Coordinates of C-alpha atoms in Angstrom, one line a residue:
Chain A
X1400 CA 3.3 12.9 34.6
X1401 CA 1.3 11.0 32.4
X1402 CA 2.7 7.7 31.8
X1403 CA 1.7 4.2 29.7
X1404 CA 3.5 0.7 30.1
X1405 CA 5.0 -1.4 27.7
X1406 CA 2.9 -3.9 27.0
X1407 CA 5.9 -6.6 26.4
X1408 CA 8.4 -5.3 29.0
X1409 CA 6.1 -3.6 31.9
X1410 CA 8.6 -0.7 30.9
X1411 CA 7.3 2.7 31.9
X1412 CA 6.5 4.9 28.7
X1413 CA 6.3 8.6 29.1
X1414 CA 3.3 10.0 27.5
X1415 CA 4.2 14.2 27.5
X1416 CA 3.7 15.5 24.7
X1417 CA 3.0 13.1 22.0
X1418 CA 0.0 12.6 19.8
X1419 CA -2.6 9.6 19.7
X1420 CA -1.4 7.5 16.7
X1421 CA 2.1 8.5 17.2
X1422 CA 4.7 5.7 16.8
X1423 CA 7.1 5.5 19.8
X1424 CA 10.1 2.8 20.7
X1425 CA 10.2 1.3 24.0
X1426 CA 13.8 2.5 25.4
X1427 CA 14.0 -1.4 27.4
X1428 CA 12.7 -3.5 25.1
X1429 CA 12.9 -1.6 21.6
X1430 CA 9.8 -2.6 20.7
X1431 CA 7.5 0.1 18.3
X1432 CA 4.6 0.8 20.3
X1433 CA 1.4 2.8 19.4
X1434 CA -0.3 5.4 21.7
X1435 CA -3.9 4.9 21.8
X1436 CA -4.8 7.2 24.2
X1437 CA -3.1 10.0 26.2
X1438 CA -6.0 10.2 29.2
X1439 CA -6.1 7.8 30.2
X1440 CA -2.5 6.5 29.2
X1441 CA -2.8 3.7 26.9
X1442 CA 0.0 2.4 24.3
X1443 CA -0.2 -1.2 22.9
X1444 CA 2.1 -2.6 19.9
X1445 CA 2.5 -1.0 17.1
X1446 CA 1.1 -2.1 13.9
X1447 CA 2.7 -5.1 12.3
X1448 CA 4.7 -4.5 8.9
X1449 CA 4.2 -7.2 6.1
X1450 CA 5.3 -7.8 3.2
X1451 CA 2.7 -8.0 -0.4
X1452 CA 3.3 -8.0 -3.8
X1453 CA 1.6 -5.5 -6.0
X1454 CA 2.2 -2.1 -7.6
Chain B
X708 CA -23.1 9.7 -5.1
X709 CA -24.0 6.5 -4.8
X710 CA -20.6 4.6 -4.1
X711 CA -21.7 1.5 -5.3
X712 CA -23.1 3.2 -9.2
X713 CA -19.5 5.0 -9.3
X714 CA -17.3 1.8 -9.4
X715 CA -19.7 -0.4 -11.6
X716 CA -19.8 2.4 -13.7
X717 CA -16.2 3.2 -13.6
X718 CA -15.4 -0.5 -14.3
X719 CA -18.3 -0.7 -17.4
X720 CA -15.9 2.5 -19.0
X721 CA -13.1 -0.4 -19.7
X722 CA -10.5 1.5 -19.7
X723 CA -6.4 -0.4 -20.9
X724 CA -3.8 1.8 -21.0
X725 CA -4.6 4.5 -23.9
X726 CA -7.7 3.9 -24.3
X727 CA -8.9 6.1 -21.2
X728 CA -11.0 8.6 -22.5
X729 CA -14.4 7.4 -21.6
X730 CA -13.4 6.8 -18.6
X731 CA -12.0 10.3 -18.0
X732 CA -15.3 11.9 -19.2
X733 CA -17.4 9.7 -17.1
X734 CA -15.6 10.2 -14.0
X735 CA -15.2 14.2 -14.3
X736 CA -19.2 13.7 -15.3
X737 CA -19.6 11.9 -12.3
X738 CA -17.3 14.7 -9.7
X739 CA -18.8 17.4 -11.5
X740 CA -22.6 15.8 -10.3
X741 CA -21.0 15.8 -6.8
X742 CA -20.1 19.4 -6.3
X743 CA -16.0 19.1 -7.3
X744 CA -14.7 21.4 -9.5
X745 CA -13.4 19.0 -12.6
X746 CA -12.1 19.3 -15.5
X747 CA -9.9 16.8 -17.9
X748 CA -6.1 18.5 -17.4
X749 CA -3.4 18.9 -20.1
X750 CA -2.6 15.0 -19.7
X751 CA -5.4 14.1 -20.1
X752 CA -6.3 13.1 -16.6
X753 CA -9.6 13.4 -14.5
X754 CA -9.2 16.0 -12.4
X755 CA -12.1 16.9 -9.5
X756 CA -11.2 19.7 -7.0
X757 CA -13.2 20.4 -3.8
X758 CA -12.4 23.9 -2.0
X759 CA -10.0 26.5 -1.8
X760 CA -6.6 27.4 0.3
X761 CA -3.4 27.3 0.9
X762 CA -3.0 23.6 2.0
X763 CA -3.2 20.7 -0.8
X764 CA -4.4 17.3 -0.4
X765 CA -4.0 15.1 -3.0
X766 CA -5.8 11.6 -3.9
X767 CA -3.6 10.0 -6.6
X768 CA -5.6 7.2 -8.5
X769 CA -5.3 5.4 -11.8
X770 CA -7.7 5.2 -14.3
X771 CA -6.1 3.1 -16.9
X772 CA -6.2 -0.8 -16.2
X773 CA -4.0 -3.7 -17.8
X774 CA -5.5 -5.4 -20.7
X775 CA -8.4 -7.9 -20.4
X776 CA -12.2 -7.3 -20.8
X777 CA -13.5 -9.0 -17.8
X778 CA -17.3 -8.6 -18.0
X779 CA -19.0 -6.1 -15.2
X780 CA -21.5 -8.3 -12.7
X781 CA -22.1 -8.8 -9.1
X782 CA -21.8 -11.8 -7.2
X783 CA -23.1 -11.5 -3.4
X784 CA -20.7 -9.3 -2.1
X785 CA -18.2 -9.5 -5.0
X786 CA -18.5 -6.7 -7.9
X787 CA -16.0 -8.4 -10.9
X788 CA -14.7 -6.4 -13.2
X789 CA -11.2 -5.1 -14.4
X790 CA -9.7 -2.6 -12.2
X791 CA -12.0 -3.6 -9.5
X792 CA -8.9 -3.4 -6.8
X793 CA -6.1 -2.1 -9.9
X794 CA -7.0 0.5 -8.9
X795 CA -10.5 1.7 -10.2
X796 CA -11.6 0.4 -6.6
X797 CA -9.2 2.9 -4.9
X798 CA -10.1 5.6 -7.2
X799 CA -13.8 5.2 -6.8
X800 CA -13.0 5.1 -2.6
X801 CA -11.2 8.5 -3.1
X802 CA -14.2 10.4 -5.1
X803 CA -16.7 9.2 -2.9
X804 CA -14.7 10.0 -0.2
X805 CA -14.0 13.5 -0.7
X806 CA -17.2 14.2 -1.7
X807 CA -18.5 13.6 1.6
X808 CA -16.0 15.5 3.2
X809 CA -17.2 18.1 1.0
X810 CA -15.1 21.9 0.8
X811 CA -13.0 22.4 4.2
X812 CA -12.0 26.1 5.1
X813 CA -8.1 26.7 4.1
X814 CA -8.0 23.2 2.1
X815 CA -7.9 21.8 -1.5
X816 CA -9.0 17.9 -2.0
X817 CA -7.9 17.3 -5.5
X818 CA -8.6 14.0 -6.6
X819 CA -6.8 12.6 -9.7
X820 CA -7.8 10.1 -12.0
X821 CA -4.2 9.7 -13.7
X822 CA -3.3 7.8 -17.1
X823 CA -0.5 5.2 -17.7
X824 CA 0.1 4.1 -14.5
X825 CA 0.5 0.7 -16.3
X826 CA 3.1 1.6 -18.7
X827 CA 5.4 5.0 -18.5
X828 CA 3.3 6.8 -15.5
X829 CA 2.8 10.1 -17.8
X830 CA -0.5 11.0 -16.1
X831 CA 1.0 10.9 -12.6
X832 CA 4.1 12.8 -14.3
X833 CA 1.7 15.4 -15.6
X834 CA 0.6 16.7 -12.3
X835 CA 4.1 16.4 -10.4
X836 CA 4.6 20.4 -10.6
X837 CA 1.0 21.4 -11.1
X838 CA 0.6 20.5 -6.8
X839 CA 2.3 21.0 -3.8
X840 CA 0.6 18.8 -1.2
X841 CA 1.2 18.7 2.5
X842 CA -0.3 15.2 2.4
X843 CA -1.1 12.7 -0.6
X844 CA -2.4 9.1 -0.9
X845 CA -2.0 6.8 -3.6
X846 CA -4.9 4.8 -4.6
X847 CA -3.7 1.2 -5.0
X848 CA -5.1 -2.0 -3.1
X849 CA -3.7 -2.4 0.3
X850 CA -6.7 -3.8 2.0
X851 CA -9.1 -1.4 3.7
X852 CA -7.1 -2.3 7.2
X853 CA -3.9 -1.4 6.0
X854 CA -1.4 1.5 5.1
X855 CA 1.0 0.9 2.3
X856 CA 4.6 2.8 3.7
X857 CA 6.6 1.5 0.2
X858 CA 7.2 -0.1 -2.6
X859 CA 10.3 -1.4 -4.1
X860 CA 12.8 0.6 -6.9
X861 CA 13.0 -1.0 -10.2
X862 CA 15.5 -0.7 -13.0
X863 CA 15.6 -2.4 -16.5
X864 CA 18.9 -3.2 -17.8
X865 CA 19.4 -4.4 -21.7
X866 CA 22.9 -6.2 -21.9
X867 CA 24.5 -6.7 -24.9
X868 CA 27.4 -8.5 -26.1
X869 CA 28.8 -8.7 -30.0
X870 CA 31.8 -10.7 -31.0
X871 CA 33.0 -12.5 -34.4
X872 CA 32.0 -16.0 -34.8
X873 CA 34.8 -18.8 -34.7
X874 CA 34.4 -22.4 -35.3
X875 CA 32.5 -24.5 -32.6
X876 CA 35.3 -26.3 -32.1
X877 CA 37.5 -23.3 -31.2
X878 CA 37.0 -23.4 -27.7
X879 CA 36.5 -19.6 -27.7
X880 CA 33.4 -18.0 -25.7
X881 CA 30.7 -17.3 -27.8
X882 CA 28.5 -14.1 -27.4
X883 CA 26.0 -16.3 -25.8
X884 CA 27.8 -18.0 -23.2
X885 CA 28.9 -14.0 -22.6
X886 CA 25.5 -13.1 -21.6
X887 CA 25.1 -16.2 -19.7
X888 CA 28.1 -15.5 -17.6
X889 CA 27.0 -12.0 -17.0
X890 CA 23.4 -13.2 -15.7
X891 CA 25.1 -15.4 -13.2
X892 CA 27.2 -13.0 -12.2
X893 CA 24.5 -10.5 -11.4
X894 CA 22.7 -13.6 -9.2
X895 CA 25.6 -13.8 -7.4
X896 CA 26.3 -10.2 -6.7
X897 CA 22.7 -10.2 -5.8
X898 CA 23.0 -13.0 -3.7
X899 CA 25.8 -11.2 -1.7
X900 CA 24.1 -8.4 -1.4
X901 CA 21.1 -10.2 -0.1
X902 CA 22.8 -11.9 2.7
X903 CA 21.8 -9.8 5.3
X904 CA 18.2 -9.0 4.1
X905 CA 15.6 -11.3 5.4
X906 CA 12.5 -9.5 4.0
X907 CA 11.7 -9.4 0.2
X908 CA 11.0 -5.6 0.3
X909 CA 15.0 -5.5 1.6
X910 CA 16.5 -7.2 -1.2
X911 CA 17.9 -6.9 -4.6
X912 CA 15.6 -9.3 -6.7
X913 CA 17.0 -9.7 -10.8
X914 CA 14.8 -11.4 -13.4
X915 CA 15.4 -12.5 -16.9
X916 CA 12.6 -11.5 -18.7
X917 CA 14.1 -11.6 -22.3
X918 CA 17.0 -13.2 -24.3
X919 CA 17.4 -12.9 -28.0
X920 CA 20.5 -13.6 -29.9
X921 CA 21.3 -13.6 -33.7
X922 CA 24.5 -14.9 -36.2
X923 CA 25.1 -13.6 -39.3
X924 CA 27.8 -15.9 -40.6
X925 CA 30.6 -13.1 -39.5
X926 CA 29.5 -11.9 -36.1
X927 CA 27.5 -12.7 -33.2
X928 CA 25.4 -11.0 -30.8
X929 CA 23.6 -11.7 -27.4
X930 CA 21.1 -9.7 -25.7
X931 CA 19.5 -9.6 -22.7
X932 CA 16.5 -8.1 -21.0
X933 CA 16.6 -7.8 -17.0
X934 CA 14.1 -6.1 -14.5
X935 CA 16.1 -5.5 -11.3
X936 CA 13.6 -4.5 -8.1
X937 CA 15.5 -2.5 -5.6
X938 CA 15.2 -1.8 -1.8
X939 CA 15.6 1.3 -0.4
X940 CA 18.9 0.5 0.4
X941 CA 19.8 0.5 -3.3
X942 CA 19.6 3.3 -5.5
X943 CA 19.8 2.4 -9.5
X944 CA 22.7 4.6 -9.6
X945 CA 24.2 2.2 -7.0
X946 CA 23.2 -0.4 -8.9
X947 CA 24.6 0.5 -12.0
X948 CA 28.0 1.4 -10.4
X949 CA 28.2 -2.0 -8.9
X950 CA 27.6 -4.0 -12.1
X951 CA 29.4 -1.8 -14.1
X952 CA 32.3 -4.2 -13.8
X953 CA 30.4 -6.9 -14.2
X954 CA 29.6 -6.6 -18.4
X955 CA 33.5 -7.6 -19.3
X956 CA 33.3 -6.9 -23.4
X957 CA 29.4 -6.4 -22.9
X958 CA 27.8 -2.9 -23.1
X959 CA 25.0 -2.2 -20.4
X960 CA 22.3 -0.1 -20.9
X961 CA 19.9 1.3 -18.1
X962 CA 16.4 2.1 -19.8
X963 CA 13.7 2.9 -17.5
X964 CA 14.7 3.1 -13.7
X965 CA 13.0 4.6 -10.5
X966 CA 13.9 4.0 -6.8
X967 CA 12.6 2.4 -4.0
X968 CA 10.1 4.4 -1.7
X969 CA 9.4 3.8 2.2
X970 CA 7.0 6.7 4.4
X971 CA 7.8 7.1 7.5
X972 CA 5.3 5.7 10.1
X973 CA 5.4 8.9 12.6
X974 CA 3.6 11.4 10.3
X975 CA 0.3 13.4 10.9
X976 CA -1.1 11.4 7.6
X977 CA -0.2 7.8 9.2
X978 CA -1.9 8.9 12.6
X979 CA -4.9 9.7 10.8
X980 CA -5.4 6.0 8.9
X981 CA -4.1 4.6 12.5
X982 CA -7.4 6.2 14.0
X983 CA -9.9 6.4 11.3
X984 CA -9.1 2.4 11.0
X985 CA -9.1 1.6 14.7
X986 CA -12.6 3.9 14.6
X987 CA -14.1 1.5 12.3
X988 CA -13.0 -1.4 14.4
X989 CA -10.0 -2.7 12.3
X990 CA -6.6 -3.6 13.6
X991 CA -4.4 -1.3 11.4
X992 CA -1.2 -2.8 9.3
X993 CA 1.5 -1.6 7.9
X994 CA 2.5 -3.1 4.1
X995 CA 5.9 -2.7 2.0
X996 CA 5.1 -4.0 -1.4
X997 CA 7.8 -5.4 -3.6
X998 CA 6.5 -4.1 -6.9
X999 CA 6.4 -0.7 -7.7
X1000 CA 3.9 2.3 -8.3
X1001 CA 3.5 6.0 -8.8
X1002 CA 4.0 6.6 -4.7
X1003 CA 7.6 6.2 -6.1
X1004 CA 7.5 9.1 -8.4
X1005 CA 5.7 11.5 -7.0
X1006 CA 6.3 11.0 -3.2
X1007 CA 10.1 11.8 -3.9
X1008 CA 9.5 15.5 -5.7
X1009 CA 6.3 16.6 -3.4
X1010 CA 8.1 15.5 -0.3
X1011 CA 5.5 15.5 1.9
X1012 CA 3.7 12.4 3.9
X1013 CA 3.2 10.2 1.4
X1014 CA 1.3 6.5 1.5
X1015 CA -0.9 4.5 -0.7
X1016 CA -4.1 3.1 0.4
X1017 CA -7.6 1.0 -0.9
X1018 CA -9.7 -1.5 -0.7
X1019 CA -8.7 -4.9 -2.6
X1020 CA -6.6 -7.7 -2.1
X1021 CA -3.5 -6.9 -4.3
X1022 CA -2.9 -10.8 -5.2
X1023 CA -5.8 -10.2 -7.6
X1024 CA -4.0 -7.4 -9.6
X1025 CA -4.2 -8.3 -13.0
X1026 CA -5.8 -11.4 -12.7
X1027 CA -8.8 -12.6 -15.2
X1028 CA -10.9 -13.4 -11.9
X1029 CA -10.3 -9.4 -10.0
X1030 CA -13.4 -8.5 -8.1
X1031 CA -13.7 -6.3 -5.3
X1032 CA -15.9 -6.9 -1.9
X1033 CA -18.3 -4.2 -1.5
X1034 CA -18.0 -4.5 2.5
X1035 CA -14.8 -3.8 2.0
X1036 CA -14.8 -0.7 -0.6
X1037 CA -17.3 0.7 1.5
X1038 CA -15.4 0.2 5.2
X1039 CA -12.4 1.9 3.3
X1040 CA -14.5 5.0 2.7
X1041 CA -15.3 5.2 5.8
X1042 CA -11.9 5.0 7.1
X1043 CA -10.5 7.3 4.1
X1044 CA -13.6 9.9 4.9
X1045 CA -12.3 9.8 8.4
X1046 CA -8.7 10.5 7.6
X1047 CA -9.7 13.2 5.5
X1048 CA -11.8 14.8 8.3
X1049 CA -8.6 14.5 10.4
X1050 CA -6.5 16.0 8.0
X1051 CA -8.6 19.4 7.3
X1052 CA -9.0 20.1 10.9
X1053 CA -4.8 20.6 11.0
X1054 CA -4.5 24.1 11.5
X1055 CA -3.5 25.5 8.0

């Protein structure tokens, strides 16, 4: 079983079949975490979501 | 193509809404040079096509700027001009792009120089049924780091109030203090409504951007001219429900209206920017932008992953000092020739 932890939690995150770049919620902490890298298992925060005017 | 020579010449073809036409020519000159297929469609966009298949992907840009001559000239790394990052910047990323991606087995890049975007959108409206893409970016300044997911709804609203004119001393409401009552009731709906919403992108944000009243001795009238941006959360025909009861002997009019948009993040299109950006050594973002654009138009009708993305910083939309860092328009097409790469090796 390939498996990642939560960077803020130490929560184990199960890597079977998901994609790199995929977007994935840590079921502890609830954090959105990004998977980097299935082999080996890497997931670190998700990208942050800000705010900007323009259009 | 040279990237560089695209964009300065792009931004010497000044180009305000409705007057795009040697812009148009130059840039189908310039995707024709490059290998695309182009042409100048019924709108009257610039339109530059690279393969053949079944699977679309579509680069939205604008051609058309606001109004304001700024004169075309380099700086170090800073190319001034208008439209540097709105959005001649993104569209000139796009083109070069593509181009070096070059025709993919299976796959259509169709890259779109659309009119309007600064006033009633038609050019983005003219292609909404000619394409069916399984992906589509929107060329507008996000930064070359980050993703734009959404932009805010917006809704104009014209209120008007007429009543017969009694003496000052009366004590009856005039047509004016009507219209003032009805703007500070909308604040305050707003303000309920905002409560809960910490972020801007989440809230319902009004502003007064006209009034106009006149008297002609018998009657009275008081207008009013209000943009409304909306969060996803709100629909215009939500809004309009909720003020309805608002206008007491008023009549309210919805003009021009168009909802909020927000991507979702787990998409096949957002994995690609997420790698192509961390490729080029960037820490990706992810921005919600509380005006509005053509990702609102389209991205509801093609229904497939939708996002905006370019180089510029969006604070100098429509500014008379907009320049562009080369550095930066040339790391986004990088990232966007990555992403594209990505893309067109999806199996069909």
């Amino acid at each position: 079983m390939t498996t990642a932890y939560c960077p803020e939690c130490d929560a184990p995150i199960s890597l079977e079949d998901v994609m790199i770049g995929e977007i994935l919620v840590c079921p502890d902490c609830g954090v959105d975490l990004e998977v980097l890298s299935i082999d080996p298992p890497q997931v670190e925060l998700a990208p942050m979501e800000e705010e900007d005017w323009g259009e | 193509m040279d990237e560089t020579d695209l964009l300065v010449g792009l931004l010497r073809h000044y180009s305000p809404t409705g007057q795009e036409n040697q812009a148009v020519t130059y840039l189908v000159q310039k995707m024709d040079e490059a290998g695309f297929q182009s042409f100048v469609d019924a709108t009257g966009n610039a339109v530059g096509i690279l393969g053949d298949g079944p699977n679309e992907i579509v680069l939205l840009g604008h051609i058309d700027t606001v109004p304001g001559e700024i004169p075309v000239h380099i700086e170090g790394d800073l190319l001034y001009g208008r439209g540097a990052v709105d959005a001649k910047g993104p569209l000139a990323c796009f083109t070069t792009a593509a181009s070096r991606v070059g025709a993919r087995p299976g796959w259509r890049i169709i890259v779109v120089g659309a009119l309007a975007e600064e006033s009633d959108s038609r050019g983005a409206k003219g292609v909404l049924n000619e394409y069916h893409p399984r992906f589509a970016i929107i060329g507008e300044p996000s930064g070359w780091d980050h993703i734009t997911l959404g932009y805010k709804g917006s809704a104009w609203i014209r209120y008007r109030i007429e009543k017969p004119m009694y003496h000052t001393a009366s004590g009856k409401q005039t047509a004016c203090e009507s219209a003032v009552q009805f703007w500070n009731s909308l604040v305050r709906k707003t303000n309920e409504w905002n409560e809960s919403a910490s972020r801007v992108f989440d809230q319902v944000t009004p502003s007064l951007q006209a009034m106009h009243s006149t008297r002609d001795g018998f009657a009275e009238t008081a207008e009013l001219e209000i943009n409304v941006r909306l969060p996803p959360a709100i629909s215009p025909e939500n809004l309009k429900q909720e003020i309805e009861w608002l206008r007491g002997e008023g009549t309210i009019d919805f003009s021009d209206s168009i909802p909020a948009y927000r991507g979702e993040k787990n998409s096949a299109l957002v994995r690609a920017f997420l790698q192509a950006i961390r490729a080029e050594e960037g820490t990706p973002a992810f921005s919600l932008k509380t005006g509005t654009a053509d990702l609102n138009l389209v991205a509801p009708v093609w229904r497939c992953p939708c996002v905006a993305y370019g180089p510029g910083d969006s604070s100098l939309d429509h500014t008379p000092g907009e320049h562009i860092s080369l550095t930066e328009y040339r790391q986004s097409i990088q990232v966007l020739t990555k992403v594209l790469d990505i893309l067109t090796q999806i199996s069909p």
